[in-house]
XYZ file of C-alpha atoms in Angstrom:
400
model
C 34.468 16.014 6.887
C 32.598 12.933 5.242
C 32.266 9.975 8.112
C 34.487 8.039 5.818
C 37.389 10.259 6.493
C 36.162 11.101 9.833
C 36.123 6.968 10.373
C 39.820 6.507 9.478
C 41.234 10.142 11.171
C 39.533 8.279 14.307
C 41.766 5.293 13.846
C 44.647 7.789 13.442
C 43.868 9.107 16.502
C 44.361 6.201 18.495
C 47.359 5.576 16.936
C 48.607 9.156 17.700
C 47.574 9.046 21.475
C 49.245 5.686 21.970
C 52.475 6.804 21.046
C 52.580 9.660 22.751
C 50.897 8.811 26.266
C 53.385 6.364 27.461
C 55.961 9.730 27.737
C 54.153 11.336 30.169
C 53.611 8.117 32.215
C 56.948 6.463 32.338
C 57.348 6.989 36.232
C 54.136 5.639 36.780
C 54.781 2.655 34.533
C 57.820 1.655 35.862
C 56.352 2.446 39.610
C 53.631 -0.107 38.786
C 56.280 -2.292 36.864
C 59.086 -2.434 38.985
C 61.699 -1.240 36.651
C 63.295 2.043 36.188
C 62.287 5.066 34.517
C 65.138 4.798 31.314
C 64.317 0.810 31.428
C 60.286 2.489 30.985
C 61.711 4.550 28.442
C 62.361 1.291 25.597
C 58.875 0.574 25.718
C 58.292 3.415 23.439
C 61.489 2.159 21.520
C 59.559 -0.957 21.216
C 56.183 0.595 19.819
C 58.974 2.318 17.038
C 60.221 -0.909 16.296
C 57.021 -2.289 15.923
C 56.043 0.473 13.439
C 59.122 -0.203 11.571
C 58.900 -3.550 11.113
C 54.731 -3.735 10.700
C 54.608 -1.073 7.928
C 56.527 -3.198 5.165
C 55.835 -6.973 6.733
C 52.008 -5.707 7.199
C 51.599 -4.532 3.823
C 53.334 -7.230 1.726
C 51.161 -9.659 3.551
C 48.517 -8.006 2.438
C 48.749 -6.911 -1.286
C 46.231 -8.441 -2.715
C 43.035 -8.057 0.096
C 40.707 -5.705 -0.553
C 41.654 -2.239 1.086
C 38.621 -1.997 3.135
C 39.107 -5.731 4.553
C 42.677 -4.772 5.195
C 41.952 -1.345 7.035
C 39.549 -3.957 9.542
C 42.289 -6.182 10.203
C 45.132 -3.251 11.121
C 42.888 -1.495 13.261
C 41.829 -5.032 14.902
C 45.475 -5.563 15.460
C 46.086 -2.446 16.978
C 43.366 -2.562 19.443
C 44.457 -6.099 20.308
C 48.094 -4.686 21.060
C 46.344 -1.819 23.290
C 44.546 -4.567 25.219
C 46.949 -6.357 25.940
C 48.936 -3.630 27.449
C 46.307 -3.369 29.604
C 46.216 -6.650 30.757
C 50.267 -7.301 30.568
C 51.194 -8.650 34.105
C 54.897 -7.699 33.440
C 57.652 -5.634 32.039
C 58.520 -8.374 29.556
C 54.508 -8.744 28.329
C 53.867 -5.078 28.210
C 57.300 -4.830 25.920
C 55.605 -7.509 23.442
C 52.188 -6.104 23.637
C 54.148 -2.296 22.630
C 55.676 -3.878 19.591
C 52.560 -5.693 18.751
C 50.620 -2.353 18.838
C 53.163 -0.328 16.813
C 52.943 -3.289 13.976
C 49.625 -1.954 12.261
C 50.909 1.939 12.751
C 52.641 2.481 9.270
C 50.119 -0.242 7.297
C 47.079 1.429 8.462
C 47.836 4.933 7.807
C 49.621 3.986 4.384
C 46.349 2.260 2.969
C 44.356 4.978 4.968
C 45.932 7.758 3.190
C 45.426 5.848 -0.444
C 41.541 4.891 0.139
C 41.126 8.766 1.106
C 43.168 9.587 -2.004
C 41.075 7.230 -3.803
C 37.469 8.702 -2.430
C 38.459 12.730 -3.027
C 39.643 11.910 -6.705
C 42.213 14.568 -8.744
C 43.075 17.660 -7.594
C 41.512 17.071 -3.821
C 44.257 14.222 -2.717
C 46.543 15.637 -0.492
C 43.377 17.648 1.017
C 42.132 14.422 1.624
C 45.367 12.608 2.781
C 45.588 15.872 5.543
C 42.251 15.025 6.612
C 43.255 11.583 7.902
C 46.749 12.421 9.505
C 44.619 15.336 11.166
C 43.776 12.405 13.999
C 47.628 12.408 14.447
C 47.917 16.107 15.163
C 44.614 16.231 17.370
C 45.939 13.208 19.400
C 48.800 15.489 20.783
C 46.000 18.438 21.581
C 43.463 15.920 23.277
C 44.296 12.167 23.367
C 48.030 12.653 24.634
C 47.109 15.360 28.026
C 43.894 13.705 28.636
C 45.334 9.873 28.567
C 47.851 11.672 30.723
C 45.584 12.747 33.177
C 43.475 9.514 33.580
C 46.753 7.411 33.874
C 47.695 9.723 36.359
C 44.642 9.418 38.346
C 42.908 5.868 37.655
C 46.740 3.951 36.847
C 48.429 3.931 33.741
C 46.912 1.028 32.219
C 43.333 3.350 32.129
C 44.821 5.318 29.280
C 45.486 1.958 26.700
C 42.408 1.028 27.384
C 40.603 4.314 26.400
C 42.279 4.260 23.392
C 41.421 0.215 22.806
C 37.835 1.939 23.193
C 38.597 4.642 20.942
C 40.410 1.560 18.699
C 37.036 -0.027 18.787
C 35.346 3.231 17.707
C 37.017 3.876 14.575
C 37.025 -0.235 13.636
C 32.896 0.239 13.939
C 32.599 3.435 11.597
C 35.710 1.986 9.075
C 33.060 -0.817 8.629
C 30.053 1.112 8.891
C 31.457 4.214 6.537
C 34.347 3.505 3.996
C 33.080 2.263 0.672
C 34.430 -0.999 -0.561
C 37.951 -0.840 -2.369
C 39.454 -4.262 -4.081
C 42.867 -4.427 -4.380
C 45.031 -2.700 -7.033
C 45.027 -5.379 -9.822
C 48.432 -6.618 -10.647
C 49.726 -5.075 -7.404
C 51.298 -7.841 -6.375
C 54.553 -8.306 -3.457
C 56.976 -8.377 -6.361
C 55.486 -5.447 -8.098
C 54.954 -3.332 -4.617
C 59.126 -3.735 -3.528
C 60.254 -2.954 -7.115
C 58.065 0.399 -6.830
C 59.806 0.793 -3.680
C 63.243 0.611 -5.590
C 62.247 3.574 -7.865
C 64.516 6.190 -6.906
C 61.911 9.039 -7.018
C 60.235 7.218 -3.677
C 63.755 6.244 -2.361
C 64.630 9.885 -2.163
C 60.900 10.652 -1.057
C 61.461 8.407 2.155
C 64.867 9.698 2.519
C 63.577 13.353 2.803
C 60.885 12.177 5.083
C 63.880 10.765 7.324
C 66.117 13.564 7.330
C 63.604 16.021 7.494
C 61.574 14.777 10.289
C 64.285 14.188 12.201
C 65.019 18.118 12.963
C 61.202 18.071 14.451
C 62.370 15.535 16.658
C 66.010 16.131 18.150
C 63.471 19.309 19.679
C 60.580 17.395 20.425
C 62.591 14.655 22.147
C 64.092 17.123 24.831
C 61.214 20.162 25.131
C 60.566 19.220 28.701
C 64.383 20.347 30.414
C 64.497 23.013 27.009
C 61.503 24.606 28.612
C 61.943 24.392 32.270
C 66.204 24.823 31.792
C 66.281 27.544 29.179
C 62.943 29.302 29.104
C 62.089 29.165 32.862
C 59.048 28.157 32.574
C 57.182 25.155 35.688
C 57.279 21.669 35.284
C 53.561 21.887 35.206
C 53.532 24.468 32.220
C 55.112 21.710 30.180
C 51.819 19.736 29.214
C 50.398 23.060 28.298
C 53.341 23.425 25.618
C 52.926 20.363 24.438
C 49.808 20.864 23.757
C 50.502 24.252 21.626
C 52.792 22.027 19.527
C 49.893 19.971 18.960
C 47.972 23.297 17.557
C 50.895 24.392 15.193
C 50.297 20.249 13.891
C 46.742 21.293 13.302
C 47.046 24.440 12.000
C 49.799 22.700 9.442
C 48.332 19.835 8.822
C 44.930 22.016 7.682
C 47.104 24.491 5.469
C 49.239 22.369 3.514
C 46.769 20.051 2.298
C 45.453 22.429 -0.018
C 48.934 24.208 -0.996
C 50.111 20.793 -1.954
C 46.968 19.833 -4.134
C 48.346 22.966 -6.497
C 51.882 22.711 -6.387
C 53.491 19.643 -4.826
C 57.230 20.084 -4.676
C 57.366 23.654 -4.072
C 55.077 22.837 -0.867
C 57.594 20.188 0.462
C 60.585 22.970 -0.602
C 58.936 25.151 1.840
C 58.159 23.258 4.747
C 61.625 22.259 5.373
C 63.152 25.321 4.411
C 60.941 27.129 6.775
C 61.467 24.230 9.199
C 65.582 25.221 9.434
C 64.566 28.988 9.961
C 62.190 27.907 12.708
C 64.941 25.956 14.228
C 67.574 27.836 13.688
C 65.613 30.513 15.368
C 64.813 28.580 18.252
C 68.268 28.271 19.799
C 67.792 32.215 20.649
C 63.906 32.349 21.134
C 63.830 28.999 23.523
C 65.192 31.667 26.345
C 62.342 33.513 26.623
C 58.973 31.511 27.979
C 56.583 33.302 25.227
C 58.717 33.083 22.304
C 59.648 30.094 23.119
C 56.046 29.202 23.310
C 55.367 30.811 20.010
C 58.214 29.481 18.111
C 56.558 25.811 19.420
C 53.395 26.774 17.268
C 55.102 27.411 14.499
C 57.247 24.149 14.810
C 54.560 21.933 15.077
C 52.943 23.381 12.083
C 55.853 23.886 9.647
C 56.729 20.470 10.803
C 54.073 18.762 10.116
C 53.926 20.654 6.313
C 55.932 18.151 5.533
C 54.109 14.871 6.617
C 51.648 15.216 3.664
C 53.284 16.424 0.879
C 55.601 13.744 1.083
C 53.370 10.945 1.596
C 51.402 12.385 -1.694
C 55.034 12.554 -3.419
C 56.337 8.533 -2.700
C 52.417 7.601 -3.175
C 52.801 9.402 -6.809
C 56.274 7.929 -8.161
C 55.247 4.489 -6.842
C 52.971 3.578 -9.645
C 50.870 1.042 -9.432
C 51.516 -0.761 -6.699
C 51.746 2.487 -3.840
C 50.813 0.743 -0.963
C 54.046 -0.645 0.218
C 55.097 3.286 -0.141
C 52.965 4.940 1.514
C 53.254 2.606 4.391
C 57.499 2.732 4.610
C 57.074 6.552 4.529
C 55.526 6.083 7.951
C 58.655 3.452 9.447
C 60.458 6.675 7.619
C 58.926 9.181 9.452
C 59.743 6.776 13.032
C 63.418 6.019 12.000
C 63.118 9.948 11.906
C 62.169 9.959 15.760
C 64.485 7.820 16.498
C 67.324 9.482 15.092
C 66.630 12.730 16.033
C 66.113 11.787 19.223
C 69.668 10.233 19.390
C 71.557 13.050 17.891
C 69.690 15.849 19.900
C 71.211 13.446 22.881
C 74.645 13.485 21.568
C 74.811 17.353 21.144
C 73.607 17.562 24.955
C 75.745 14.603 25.961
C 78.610 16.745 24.059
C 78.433 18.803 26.509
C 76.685 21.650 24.014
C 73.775 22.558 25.955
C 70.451 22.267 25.626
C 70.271 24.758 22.501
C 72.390 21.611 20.471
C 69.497 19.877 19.738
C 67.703 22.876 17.737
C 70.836 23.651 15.961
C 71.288 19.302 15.042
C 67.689 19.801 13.861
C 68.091 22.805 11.631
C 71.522 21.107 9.519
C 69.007 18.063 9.138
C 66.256 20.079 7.748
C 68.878 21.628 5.266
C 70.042 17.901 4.610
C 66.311 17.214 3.775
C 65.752 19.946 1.600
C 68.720 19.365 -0.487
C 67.853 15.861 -1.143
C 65.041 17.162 -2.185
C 65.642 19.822 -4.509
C 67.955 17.226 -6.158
C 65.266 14.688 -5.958
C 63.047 17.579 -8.006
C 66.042 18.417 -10.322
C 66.059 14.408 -11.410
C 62.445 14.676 -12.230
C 62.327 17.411 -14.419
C 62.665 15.348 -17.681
C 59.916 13.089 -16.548
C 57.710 15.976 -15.820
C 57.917 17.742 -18.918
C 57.056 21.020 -17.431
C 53.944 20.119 -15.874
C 52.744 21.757 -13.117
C 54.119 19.429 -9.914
C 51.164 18.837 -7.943
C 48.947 16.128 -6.705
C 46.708 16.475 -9.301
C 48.650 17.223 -12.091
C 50.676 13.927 -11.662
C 47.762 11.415 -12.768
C 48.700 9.445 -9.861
C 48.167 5.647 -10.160
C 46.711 5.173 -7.009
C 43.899 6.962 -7.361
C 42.554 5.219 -10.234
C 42.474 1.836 -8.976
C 39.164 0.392 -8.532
């Protein structure tokens, strides 16, 4: 992997690790807080809302700075946020300093994704774009058990400040390694939110929500799924986690190149592969190696559709992608937050703890269908071309 890429899948994986940590330290947290453990829990609400808000607000502030300047600030933001977790003195502080954190999320993995675009040219784009969310799926193999364990050892305040060091890491080889990009010319605010408006990337980021979501209503509730339903310790769970984290690997490394040659039929795949998966689960989740095996495969079909839709919105936006392929990222966390919530309300419904697979499996079908009509729409446009990364002369990559 060139140090350039390497450089910004770093960043990524600080962002990864400190949005996943904070789950497996809530008791500590609110211990060391005084609060309790569900009043814990909305400080990862807060890092969502941060990333919801920061992606857009972020990235229309900063149109017209040079990409690599831009990158530099982000990650400087982010590793501000981190330290001032650590140094929070309260509940109320640490809440701010979660939101401030989550702000630079969404912008720096947007303009991360274009510069990588930008540096593999044609044909190696979504290759490229894989490479950088990579740091996402290794955070939940590495960053998220280890940041566990040192929290749970040193205090959970040690684990934001290894990633502020790790923050500090990838800000030093962004400005050591990634080549100079000006702005897109012409890609001004106006121009990036009436790209937005296309419908091509509305229906992109729509997908991305309704998709992502059936990852999600699982992911929110594998902890009592595995120790309820597929018998398995309380101490097995980090172990699980972490095989998720290998199926988001393994994904994330296949579908790059599968969605360099054909771009929609890779996205039509994931999620229709992602409702078998979770359809499949409700019955495999009973058995502690199936289940374990089906959590591979989740994490990887998952993830297959992370990159191929970040490609997609990137693509249809124009010339002015940034703001895109930033909101597909506040997408991708309304997406956690709403499966989350409707995994609860099957359990809550008294369904059981199967519910949340099922939820997840009728949003994946939602997904696909809004995507196959999103492809259907775009038919006339593409003129029978082959639909894939490459074969779309995306804009972005040819800005200077």
């Amino acid at each position: 992997m060139p140090l350039a890429l390497l450089a910004l899948a770093l960043g990524a994986f600080a962002i990864g690790t400190t949005e996943f940590v904070i789950m497996g330290l809530l008791p500590d947290v609110a211990a060391d807080l005084g609060v309790s453990v569900p009043t814990a829990g909305y400080l990862i609400s807060a890092y969502a809302l941060g990333v919801v808000v920061g992606a857009p607000l972020l990235t229309a502030l900063s149109t017209r700075v040079p990409r690599k300047t831009v990158l530099l600030l982000f990650m400087g933001l982010f590793l501000a946020g981190n330290l001032a977790t650590v140094l929070a003195p309260s509940y109320g502080a640490v809440f701010a300093s979660r939101v401030l954190a989550g702000l630079p999320h969404g912008a720096f993995l947007g303009v991360g994704s274009l510069v990588a675009a930008q540096m593999a040219g044609p044909g190696r784009q979504a290759t490229a774009v894989s490479r950088v969310l990579l740091g996402l799926t290794v955070a939940n193999i590495v960053g998220v058990p280890v940041g566990t364990f040192l929290g749970q050892a040193m205090g959970w305040r040690a684990a934001f400040l290894v990633v502020s060091g790790i923050a500090l890491l990838a800000t030093l080889g962004v400005a050591a390694f990634v080549p100079r990009q000006p702005a897109a010319p012409g890609a001004g605010l106006r121009q990036e939110l009436s790209e937005l408006g296309r419908p091509q990337v509305v229906l992109g980021l729509t997908t991305a929500v309704f998709g992502f979501a059936g990852v999600f209503a699982v992911y929110s509730y594998v902890s009592p799924m595995m120790t309820e339903l597929a018998g398995m310790s309380a101490s097995s769970v980090p172990v699980v986690l972490a095989l998720f984290g290998v199926g988001m690997t393994l994904g994330s490394l296949v579908v790059g190149p599968l969605a360099d040659r054909a771009l929609r039929p890779t996205i039509y795949g994931s999620l229709a592969a992602l409702a078998i998966v979770l359809a499949l689960f409700t019955v495999t989740v009973h058995n502690p190696w199936t289940a374990a095996v089906s959590l591979v495969v989740l994490g990887a079909v998952g993830f297959g559709v992370c990159t191929p839709l970040q490609v997609l919105v990137m693509n249809r936006a124009g010339a002015a992608p940034t703001m895109a392929a930033a909101s597909n990222h506040s997408a991708f966390n309304l997406a956690n937050a709403g499966g989350a919530w409707l995994g609860g309300v099957g359990i809550s419904a008294g369904l059981g703890y199967t519910s949340p697979a099922a939820i997840g499996a009728l949003l994946a079908v939602v997904g696909l269908g809004i995507a196959v009509l999103a492809g259907f729409l775009d038919r006339p446009r593409a003129g029978g071309a082959r639909e894939g990364a490459g074969a779309e002369s995306p804009s972005f990559s040819t800005a200077p």
